[in-house]
mmCIF file of C-alpha atoms and ligand atoms in Angstrom:
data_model
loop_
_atom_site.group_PDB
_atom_site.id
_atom_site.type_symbol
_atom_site.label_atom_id
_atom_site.label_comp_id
_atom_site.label_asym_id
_atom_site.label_seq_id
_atom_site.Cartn_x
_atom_site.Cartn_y
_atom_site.Cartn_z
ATOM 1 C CA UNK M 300 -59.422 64.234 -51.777
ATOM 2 C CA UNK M 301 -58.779 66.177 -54.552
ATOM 3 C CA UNK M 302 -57.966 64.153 -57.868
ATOM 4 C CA UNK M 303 -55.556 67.023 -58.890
ATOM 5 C CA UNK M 304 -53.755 69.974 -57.208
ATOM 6 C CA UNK M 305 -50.808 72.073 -57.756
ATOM 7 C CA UNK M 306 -47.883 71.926 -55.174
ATOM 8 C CA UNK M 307 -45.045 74.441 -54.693
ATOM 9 C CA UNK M 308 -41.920 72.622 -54.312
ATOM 10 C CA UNK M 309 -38.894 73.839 -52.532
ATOM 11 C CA UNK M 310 -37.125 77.023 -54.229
ATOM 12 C CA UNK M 311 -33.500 77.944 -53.779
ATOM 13 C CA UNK M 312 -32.782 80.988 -55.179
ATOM 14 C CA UNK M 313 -29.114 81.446 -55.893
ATOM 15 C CA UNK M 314 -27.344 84.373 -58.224
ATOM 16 C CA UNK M 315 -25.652 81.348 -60.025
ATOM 17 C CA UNK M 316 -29.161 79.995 -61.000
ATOM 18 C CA UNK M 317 -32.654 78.429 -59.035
ATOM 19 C CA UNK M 318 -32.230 74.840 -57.671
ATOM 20 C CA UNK M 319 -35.510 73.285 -56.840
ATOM 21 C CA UNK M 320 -35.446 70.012 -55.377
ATOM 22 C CA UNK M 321 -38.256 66.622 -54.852
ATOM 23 C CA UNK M 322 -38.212 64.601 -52.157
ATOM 24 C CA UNK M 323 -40.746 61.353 -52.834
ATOM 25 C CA UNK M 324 -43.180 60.651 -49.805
ATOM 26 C CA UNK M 325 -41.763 64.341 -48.436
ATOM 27 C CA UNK M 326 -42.754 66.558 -51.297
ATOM 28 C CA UNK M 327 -45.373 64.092 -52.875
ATOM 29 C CA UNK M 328 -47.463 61.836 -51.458
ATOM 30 C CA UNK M 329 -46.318 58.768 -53.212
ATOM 31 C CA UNK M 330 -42.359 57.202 -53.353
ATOM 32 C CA UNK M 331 -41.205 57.708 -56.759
ATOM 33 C CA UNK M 332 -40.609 54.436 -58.977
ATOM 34 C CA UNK M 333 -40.250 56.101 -62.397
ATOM 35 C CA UNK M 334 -39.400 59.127 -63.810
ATOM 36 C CA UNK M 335 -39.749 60.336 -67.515
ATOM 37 C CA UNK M 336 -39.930 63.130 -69.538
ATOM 38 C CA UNK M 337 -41.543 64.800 -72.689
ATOM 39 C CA UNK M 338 -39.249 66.790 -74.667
ATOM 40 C CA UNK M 339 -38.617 67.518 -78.539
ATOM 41 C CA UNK M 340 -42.164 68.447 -79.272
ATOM 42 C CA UNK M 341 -43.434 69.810 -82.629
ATOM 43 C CA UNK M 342 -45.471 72.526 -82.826
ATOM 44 C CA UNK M 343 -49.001 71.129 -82.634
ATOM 45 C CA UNK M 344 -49.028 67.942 -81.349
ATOM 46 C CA UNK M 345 -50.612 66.443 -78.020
ATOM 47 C CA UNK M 346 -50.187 64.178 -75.269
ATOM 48 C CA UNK M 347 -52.040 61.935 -72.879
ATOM 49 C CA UNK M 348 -55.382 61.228 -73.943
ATOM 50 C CA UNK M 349 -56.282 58.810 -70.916
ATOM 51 C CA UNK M 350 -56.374 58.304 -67.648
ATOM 52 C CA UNK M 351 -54.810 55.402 -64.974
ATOM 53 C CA UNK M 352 -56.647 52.995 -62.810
ATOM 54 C CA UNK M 353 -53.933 53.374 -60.161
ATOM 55 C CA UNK M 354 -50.969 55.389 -61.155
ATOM 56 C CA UNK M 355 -50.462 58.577 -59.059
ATOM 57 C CA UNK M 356 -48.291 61.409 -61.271
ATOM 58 C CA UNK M 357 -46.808 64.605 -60.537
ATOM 59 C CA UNK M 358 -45.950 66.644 -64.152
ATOM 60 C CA UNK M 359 -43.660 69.615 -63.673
ATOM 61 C CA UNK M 360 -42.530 72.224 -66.771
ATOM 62 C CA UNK M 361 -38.927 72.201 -66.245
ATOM 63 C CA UNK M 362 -38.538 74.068 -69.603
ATOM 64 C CA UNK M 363 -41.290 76.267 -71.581
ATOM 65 C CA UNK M 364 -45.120 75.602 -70.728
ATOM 66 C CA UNK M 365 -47.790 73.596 -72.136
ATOM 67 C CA UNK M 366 -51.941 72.630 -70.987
ATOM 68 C CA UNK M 367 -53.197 69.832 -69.195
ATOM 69 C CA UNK M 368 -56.949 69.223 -69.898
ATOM 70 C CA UNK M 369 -57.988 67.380 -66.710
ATOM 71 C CA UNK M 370 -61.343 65.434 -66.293
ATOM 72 C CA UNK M 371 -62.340 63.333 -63.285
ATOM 73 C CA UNK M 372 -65.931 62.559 -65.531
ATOM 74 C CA UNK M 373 -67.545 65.070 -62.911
ATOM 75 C CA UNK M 374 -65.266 68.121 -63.454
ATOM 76 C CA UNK M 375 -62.709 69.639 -66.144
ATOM 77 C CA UNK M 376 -60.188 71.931 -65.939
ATOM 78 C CA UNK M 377 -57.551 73.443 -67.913
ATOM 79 C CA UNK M 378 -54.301 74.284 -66.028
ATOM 80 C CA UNK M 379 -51.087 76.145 -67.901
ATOM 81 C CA UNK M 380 -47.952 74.701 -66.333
ATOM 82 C CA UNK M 381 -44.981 77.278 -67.031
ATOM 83 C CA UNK M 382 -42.575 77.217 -63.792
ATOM 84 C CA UNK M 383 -39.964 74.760 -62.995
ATOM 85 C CA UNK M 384 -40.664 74.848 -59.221
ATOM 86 C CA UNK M 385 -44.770 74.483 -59.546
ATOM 87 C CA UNK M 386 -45.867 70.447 -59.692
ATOM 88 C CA UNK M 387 -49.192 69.312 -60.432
ATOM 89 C CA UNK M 388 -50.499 66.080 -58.785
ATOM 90 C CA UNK M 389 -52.663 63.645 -60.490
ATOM 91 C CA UNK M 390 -54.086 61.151 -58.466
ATOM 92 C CA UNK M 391 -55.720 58.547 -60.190
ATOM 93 C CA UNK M 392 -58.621 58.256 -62.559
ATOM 94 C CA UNK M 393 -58.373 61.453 -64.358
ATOM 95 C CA UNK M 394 -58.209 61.566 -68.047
ATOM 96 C CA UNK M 395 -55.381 64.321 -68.893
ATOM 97 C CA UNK M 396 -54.459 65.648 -72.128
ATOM 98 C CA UNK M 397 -51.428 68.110 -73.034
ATOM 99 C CA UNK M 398 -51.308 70.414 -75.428
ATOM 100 C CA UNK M 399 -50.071 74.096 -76.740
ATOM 101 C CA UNK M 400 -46.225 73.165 -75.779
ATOM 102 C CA UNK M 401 -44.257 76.092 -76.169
ATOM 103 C CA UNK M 402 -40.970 75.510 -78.443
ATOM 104 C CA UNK M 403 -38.335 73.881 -75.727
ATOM 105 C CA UNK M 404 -41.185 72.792 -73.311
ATOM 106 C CA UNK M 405 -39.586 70.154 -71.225
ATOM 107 C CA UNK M 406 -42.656 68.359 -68.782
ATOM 108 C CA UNK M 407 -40.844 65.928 -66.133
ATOM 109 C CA UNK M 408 -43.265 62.999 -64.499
ATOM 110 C CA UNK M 409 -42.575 62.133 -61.222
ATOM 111 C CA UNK M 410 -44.965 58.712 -61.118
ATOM 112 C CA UNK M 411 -45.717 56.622 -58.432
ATOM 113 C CA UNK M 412 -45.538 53.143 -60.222
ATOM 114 C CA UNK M 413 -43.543 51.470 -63.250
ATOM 115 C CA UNK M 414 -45.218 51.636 -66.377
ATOM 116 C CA UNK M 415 -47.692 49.286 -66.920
ATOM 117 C CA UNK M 416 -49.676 48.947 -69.968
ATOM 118 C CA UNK M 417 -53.188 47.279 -68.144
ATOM 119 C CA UNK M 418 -52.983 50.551 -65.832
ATOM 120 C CA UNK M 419 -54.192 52.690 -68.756
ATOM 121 C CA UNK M 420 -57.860 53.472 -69.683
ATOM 122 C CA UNK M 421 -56.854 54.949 -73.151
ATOM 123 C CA UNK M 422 -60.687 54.749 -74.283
ATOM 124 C CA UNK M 423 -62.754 57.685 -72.424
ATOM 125 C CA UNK M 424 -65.898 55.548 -72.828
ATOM 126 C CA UNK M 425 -64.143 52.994 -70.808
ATOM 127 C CA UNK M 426 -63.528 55.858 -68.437
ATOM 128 C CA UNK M 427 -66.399 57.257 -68.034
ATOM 129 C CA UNK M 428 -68.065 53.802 -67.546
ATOM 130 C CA UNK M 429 -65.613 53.101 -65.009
ATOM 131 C CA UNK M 430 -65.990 56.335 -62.980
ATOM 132 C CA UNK M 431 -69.421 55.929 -63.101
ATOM 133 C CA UNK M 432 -69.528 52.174 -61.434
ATOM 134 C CA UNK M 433 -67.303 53.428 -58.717
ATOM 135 C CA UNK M 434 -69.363 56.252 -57.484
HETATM 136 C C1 T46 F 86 -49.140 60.642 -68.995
HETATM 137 C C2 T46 F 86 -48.554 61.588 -69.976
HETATM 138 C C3 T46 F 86 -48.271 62.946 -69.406
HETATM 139 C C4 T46 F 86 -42.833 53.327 -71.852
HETATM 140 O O1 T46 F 86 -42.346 52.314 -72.383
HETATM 141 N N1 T46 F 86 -42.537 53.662 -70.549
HETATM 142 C C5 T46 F 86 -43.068 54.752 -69.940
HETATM 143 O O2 T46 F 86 -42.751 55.003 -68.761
HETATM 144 C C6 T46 F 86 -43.982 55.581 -70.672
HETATM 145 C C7 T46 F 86 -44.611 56.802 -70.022
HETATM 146 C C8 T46 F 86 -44.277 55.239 -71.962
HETATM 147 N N2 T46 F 86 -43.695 54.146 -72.543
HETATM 148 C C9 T46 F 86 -44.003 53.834 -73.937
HETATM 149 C C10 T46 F 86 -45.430 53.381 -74.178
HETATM 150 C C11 T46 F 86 -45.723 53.856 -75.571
HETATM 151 O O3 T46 F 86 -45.298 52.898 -76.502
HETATM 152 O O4 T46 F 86 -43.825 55.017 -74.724
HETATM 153 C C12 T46 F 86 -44.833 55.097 -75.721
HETATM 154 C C13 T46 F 86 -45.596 56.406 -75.625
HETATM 155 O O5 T46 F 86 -46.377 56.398 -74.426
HETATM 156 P P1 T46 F 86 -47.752 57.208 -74.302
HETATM 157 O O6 T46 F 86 -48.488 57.161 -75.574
HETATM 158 O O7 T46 F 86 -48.454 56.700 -73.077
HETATM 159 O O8 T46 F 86 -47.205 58.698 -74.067
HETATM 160 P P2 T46 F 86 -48.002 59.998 -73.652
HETATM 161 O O9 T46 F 86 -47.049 61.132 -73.688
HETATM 162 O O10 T46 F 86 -49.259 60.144 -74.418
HETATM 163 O O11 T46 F 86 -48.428 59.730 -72.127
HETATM 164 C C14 T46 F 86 -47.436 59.782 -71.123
HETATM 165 C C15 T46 F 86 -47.783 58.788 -70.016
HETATM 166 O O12 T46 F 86 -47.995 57.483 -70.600
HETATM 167 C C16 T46 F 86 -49.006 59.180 -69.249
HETATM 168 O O13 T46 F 86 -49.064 58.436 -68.060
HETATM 169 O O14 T46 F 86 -49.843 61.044 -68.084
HETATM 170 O O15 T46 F 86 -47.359 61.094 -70.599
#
């Protein structure tokens, strides 16, 4: 299984404006519990910098673009997100970061769990050390 992967979700295209729509379980392979979203970002900054024992995420750009650094501890990869209908799945036990948000960038999670603190490896040496006991 893949630890990430982009998904196209479900486009209606309309002259009055693009709907797209997620159905947990249908669209993602998790039932969402929590949704929240990143917005109001200065110029600059970053996000993330960890990575979740558990938590299964899907991030979507519903405004602007920014990066997401991903890192499994085996493989990295840098993936723009910059359309509203495009999701990207994390599965668990990847360390993300975000950065390079455009002015207005808007990312929407779509997570699997509620947010809980002890689900968090915000240390990458704790990571690492992790990933490398389970394989
Ligand atoms: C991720 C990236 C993309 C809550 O109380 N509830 C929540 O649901 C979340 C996500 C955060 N918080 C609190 C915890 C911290 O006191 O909000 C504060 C900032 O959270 P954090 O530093 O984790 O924010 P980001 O943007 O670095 O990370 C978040 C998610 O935590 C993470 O899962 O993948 O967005």
């Amino acid at each position: 299984m893949k630890p990430w992967q982009l998904i196209d979700l479900p486009r209606v295209q309309d002259p009055r404006g693009n709907l797209t729509f997620v159905e947990g379980g249908r669209h993602l392979p998790f039932d969402i519990a929590r949704v929240y979203y990143l917005y109001d970002i200065p110029g600059g900054a970053n996000r993330g910098g960890h990575a979740h024992k558990e938590l299964q995420q899907v991030l979507i750009a519903v405004s602007g673009s920014f990066d997401v650094h991903l890192d499994d501890g085996h493989n990295t990869e840098v993936i723009t997100l910059r359309r509203s209908y495009t999701g990207l799945l994390l599965r668990s036990m990847v360390w993300r970061v975000l950065d390079n948000f455009s002015s207005g960038a808007v990312c929407l999670t779509l997570a699997s769990m509620p947010y809980i603190e002890d689900d968090y490896y915000r240390d990458y040496n704790d990571f690492i050390k992790a990933v490398g006991s389970k394989s």
